[in-house]
XYZ file of C-alpha atoms in Angstrom:
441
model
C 32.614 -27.821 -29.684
C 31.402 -27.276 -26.430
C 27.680 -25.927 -25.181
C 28.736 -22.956 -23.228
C 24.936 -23.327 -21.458
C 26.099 -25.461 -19.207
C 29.161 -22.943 -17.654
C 26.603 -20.687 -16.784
C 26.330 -20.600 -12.543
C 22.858 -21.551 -11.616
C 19.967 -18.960 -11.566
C 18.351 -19.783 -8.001
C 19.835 -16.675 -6.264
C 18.951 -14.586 -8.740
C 15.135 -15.585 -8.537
C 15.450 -15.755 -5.103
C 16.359 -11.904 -4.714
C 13.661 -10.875 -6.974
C 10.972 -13.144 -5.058
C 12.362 -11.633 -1.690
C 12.240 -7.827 -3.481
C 8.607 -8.809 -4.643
C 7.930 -9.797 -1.228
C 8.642 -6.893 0.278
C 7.132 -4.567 -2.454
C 3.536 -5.965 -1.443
C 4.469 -5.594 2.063
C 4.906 -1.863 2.347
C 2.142 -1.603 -0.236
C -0.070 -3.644 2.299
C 1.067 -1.319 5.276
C 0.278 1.842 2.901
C -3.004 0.404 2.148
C -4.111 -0.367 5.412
C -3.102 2.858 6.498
C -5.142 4.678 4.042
C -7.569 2.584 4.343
C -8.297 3.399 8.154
C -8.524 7.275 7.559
C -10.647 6.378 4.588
C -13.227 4.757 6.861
C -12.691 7.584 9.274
C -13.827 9.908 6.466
C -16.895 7.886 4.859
C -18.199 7.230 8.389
C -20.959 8.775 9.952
C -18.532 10.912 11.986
C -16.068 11.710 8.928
C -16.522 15.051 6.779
C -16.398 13.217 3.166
C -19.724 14.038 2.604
C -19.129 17.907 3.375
C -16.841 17.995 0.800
C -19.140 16.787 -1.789
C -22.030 18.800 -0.885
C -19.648 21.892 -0.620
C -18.793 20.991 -3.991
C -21.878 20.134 -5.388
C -23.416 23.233 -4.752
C -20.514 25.298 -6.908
C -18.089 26.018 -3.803
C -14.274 25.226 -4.108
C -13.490 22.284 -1.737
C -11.185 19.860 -1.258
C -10.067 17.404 0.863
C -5.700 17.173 1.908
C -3.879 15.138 3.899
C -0.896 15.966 3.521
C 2.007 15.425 1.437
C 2.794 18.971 -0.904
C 3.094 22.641 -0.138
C 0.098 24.797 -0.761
C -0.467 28.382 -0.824
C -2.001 29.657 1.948
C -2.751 32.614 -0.064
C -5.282 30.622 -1.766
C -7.041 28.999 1.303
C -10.510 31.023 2.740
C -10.681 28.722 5.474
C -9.391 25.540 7.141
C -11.421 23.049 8.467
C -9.924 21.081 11.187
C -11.360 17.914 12.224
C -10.142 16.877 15.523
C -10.499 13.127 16.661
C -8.215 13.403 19.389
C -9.475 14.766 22.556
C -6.370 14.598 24.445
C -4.246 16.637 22.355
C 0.326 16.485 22.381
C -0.294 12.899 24.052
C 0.094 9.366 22.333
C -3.057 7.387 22.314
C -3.461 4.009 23.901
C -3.910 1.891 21.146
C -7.104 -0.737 21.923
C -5.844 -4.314 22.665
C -9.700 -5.949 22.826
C -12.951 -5.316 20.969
C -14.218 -3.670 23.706
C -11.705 -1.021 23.986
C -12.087 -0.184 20.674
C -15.537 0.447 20.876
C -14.559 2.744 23.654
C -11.657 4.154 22.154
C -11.780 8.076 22.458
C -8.958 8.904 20.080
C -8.979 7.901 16.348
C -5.489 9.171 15.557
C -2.508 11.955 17.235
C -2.838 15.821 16.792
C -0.997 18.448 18.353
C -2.018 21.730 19.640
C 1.214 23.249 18.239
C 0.478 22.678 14.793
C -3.196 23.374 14.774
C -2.672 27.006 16.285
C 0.403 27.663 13.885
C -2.502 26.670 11.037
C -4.643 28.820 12.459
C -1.601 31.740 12.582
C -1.801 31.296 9.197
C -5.131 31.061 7.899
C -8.470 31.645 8.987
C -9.230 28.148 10.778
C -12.042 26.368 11.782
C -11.422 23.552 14.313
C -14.516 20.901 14.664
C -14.334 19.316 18.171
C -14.567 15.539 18.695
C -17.884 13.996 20.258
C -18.184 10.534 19.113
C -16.366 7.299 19.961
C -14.896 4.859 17.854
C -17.868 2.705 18.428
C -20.103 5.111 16.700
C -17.919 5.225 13.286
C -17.996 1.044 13.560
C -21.428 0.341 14.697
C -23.499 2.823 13.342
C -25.202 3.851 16.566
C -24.958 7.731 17.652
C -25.824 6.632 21.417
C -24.928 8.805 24.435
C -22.416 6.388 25.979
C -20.105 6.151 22.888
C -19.670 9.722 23.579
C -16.123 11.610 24.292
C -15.464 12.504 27.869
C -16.170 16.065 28.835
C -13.233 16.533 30.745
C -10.617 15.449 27.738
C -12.529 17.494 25.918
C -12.538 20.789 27.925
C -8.850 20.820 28.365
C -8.217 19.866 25.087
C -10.551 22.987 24.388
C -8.543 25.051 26.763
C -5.216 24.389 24.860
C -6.520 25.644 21.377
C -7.748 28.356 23.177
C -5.401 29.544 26.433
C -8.973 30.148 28.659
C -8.854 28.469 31.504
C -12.819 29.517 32.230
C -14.094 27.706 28.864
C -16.602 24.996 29.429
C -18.141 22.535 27.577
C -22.477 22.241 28.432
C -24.226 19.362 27.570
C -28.070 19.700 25.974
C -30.929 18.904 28.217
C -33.393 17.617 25.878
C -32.266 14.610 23.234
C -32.720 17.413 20.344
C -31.527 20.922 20.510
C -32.499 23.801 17.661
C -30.460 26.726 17.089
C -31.116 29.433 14.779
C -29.145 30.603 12.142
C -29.229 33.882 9.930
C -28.147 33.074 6.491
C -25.831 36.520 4.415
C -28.947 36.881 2.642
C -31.310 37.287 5.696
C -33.259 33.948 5.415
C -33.835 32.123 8.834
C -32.753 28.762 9.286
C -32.880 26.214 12.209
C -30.074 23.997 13.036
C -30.539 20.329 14.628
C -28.484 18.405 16.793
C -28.795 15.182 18.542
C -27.420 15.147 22.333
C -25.340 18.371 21.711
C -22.740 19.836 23.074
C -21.919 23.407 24.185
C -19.288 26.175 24.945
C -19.890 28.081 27.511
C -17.502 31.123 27.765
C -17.502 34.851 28.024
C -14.310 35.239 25.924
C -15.840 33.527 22.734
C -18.034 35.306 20.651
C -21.502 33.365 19.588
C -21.965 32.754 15.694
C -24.246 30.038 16.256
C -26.091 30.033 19.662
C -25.904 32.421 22.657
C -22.970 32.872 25.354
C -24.031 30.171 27.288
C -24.777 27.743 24.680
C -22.683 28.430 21.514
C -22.883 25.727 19.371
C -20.134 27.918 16.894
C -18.093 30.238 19.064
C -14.996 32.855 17.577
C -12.382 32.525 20.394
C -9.109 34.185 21.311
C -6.025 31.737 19.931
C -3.646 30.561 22.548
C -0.236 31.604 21.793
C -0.757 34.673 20.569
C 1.940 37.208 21.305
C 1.923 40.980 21.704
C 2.611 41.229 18.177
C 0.224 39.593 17.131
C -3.163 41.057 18.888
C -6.524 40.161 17.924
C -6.246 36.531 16.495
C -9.226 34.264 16.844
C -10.291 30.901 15.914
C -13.640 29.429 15.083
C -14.037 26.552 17.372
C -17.140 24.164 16.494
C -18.287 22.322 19.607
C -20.253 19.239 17.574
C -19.163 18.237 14.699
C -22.705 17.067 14.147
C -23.552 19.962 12.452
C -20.921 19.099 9.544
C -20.322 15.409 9.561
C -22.098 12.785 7.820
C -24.073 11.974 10.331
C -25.521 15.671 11.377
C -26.187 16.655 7.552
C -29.320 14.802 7.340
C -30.788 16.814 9.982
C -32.868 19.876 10.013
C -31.044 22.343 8.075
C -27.671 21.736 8.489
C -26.363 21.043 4.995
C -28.057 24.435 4.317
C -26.081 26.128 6.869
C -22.962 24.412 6.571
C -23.043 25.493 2.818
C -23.559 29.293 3.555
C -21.269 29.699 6.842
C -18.626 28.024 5.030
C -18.681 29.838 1.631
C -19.407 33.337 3.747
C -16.555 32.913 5.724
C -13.815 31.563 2.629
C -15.305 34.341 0.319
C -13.911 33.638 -2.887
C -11.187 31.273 -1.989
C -10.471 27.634 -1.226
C -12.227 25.883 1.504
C -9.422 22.861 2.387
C -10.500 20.108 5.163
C -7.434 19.763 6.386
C -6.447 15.883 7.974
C -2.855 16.261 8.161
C -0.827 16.180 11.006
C 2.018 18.745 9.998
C 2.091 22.477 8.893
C 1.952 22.454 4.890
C 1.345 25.875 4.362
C 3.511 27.959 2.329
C 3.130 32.112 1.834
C 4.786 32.731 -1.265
C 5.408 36.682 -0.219
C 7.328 36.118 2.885
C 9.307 32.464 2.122
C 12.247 32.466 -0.202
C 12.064 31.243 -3.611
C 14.504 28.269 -4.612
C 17.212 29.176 -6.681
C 17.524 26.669 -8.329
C 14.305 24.674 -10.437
C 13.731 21.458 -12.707
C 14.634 23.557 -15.799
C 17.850 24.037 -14.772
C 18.404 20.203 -14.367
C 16.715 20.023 -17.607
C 19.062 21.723 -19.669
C 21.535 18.733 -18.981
C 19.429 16.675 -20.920
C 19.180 18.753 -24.285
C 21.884 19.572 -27.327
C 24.360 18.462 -26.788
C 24.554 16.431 -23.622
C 21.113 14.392 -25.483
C 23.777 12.270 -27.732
C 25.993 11.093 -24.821
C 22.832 10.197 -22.819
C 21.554 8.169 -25.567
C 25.198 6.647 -26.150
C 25.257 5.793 -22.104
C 22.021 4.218 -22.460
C 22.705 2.222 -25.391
C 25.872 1.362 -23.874
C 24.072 0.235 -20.714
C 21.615 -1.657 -22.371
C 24.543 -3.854 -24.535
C 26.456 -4.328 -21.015
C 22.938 -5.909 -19.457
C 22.036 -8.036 -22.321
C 25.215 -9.506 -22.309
C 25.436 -9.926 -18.712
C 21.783 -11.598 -19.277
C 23.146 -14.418 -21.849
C 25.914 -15.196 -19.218
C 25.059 -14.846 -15.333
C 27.928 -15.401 -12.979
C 31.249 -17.208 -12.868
C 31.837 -20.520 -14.465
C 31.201 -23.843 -12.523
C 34.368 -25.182 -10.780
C 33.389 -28.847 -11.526
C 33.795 -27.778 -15.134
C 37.389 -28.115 -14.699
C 37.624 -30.997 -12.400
C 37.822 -34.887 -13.166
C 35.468 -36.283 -15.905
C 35.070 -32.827 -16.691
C 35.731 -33.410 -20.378
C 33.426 -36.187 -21.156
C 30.804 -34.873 -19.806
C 31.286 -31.693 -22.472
C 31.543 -34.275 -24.818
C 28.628 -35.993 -24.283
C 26.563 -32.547 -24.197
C 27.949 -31.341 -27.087
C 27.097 -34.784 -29.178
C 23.918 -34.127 -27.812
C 23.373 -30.688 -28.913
C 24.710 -31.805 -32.639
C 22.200 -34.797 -32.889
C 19.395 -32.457 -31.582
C 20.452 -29.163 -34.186
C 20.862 -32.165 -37.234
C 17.662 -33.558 -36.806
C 18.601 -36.720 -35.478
C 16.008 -37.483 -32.748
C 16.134 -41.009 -33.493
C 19.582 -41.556 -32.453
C 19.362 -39.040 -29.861
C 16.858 -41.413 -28.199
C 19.025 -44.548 -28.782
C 21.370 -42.805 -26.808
C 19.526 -41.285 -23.674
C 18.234 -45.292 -23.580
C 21.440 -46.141 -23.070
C 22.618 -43.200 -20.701
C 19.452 -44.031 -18.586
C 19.853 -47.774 -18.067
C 23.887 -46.988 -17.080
C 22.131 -44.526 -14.671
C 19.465 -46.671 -13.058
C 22.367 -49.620 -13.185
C 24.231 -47.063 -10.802
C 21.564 -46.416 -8.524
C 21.120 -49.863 -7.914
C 24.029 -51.307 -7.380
C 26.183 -48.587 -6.349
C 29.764 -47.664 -8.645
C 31.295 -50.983 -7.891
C 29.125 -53.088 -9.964
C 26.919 -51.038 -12.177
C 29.366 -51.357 -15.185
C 28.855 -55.023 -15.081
C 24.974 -53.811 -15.196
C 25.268 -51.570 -17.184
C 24.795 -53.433 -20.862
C 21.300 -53.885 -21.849
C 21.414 -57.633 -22.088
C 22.679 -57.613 -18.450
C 20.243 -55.305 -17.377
C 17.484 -57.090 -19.160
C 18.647 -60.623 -17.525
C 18.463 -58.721 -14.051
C 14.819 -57.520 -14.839
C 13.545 -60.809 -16.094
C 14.941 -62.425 -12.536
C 14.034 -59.898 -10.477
C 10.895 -58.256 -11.825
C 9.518 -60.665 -14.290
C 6.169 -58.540 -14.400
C 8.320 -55.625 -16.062
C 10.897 -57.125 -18.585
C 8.376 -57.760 -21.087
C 8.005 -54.087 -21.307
C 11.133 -52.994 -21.146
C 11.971 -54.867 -23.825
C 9.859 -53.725 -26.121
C 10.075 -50.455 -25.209
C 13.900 -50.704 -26.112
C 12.828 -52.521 -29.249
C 11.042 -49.608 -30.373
C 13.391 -47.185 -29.807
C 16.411 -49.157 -31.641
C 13.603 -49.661 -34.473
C 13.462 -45.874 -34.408
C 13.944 -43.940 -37.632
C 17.203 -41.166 -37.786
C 14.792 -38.506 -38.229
C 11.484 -38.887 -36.414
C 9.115 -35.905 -35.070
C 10.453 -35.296 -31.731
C 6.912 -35.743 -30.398
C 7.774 -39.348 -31.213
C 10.672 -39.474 -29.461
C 9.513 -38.398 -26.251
C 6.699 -40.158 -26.041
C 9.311 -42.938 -26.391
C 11.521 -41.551 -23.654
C 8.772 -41.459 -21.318
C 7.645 -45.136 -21.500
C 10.763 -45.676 -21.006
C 11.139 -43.404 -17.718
C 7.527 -44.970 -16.415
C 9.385 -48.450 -16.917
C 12.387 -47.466 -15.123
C 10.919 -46.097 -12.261
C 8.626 -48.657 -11.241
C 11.801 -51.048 -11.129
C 13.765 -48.682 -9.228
C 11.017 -48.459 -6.879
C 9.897 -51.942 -6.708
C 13.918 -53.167 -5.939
């Protein structure tokens, strides 16, 4: 009989594979969550929109947040809400390098004007300018010099637009008030801190006047001959939406009835993609083909030969589970044969029960072994007894061949059957005894 255990090839590469495949699992799940992460903080910060979106939704109005990722119908969208943290728009950012530059960093992540005026093509749009630096989302501190450059931001205002006369006005005083007329009449006053201004003839005020419109309706650049009238509302300070600018005066009261007054009914999305994923279901084609066409593969009476494949699959891998790999070569080479034979009296003793003998045994096995290692091949079978080995212990390590021979003592005195507790607790004097001789020589 032989133990066909031992022809199995070993299992290292196997583990190894699924330890580098594990490895590299939490890797892209670490880049995807430090990815997310950042545009999470971006939208919980004082300069992010999250809290819009709740208070939109608080109050009863459909909002929602999308990044990207699925199709929607733009059918369904009232308005799009744009937030722009890139103030130098269709050019990469200069990614910061020191602390310092990323407190001054004036771009959080890429946008391009392309995309944002196809959006706005599409839907009625609403595009919130930048204002703040990074340092304001990571300290906290809404202070005058973490604020964008006017410059970046005129021309980036000038490429949503296609005026080349559109300026951007700073506030005089550190608070500014504008008034706003709510749909049902009621007057409200809107509160910024060190705001920020369009100034243009083109743009028609919704919140402000023409030289100071803090919400302006502005001709869309791009627009062709065939497509006349298009306009975009362009926010100059996104104070007036973000976290930050909600607490003050009453801008969560305005924000709340601009926005539902100009979505009506439908959706209000604040959009944070950086693609088009819009989709009119009038004008684009529909697919011809859909899942329930790839579904009637798996019914009567394709359903029996899928469960026949799988059980058939599931056989193939168990069996390929009980024996991984090609046999050993040095199963077939020299002393090949009594090595089965020693495993597979072994395996008998152990199935029978006979853990006494099996220990008698491994003694023996062990002290040919450490014989071996001592004294190389040439003279470990003149070693290799146990009174030999015992005569070498009591020359050489006097201290120890007490031990070991009582330890060998007990195990010859050992029963046939025995629990194999026993047995092992045997074995492992025996190893303690061994060691400190092969150590000590």
């Amino acid at each position: 009989m032989t133990d066909t255990s031992s022809a199995r090839a070993p299992q290292g590469p196997r583990i190894e594979m699924v330890i580098i495949g594990a490895i590299v699992v939490i890797m892209l799940g670490a880049i995807w969550y430090v990815m997310s992460q950042q545009q999470q903080s971006l939208r919980r910060s004082p300069s992010g929109l999250d809290g819009l979106q709740i208070w939109l939704t608080a109050n009863g109005a459909s909002a929602q947040n999308f990044t990207g990722g699925w199709l929607i119908d733009e059918t369904t969208v009232g308005l799009l809400v744009i937030p722009v943290y890139d103030s130098a728009l269709d050019e990469p950012r200069t990614r910061p390098t020191t602390p310092e530059e990323l407190l001054f960093q004036q771009d959080e992540f890429d946008l391009t004007s392309s995309v944002i005026q196809k959006k706005a093509r599409r839907v009625p749009t609403l595009v919130v300018l930048p204002k703040w630096r990074s340092g304001m989302r990571l300290t906290g501190l809404a202070h005058p010099v973490l604020g964008v450059e006017r410059g970046r931001l005129t021309a980036t205002l000038r490429k949503l637009t296609g005026d080349g006369d559109i300026e951007l006005v700073p506030a005089r005083s550190p608070f500014t008030d504008f008034r706003y007329r709510a749909g049902d009449g009621q007057s409200m006053t809107a509160r910024i801190y060190a705001a920020q201004m369009i100034s243009d003839e083109n743009c028609t005020p919704v919140i402000g006047r023409p030289d100071a419109m803090l919400l302006a309706e502005c001709p869309l650049a791009g627009t062709g001959d065939d497509e006349p009238g298009q306009t975009i509302l362009v926010l100059s300070d996104p104070d007036l939406l973000n976290n930050h600018g909600l607490r003050l005066g009453e801008n969560a009261r305005i924000a709340l009835d601009l926005l539902e007054d100009r979505a009506g009914d439908a959706n209000i999305v604040i959009d944070y993609s950086s693609d088009v994923w819009l989709r009119d279901p009038y004008v684009e084609p529909e697919r011809e083909r859909t899942w329930d066409d790839l579904a009637r593969f798996f019914g009567p009476p394709f359903l029996a030969l899928w469960a026949g494949a799988a059980l058939l699959l599931a056989l193939f891998l168990w069996r390929a589970a009980l024996r991984y790999g090609p046999i050993r070569p040095e199963t077939s080479g020299p002393g090949a044969g009594k090595d089965i034979a020693v495993q597979a009296r072994a395996r008998l003793l152990r199935l029978s029960g006979q853990d006494g003998a099996l220990a008698r045994d491994y003694a023996a096995a062990r002290l040919a072994a450490t014989a071996s290692q001592l004294f190389g091949p040439a003279h470990a079978r003149h070693y290799a007894g146990e009174q030999a080995f015992l005569t070498y212990t009591e020359r050489r390590h006097p201290a120890l061949a007490s031990r070991l021979h009582a330890v060998l003592d007990t195990i010859h005195k050992l029963p046939a059957r025995l629990p194999a507790s026993d047995a092992i607790r045997q074995i492992d004097q025996l190893e303690q005894v061994l060691e400190q001789i092969t150590h000590d020589a």
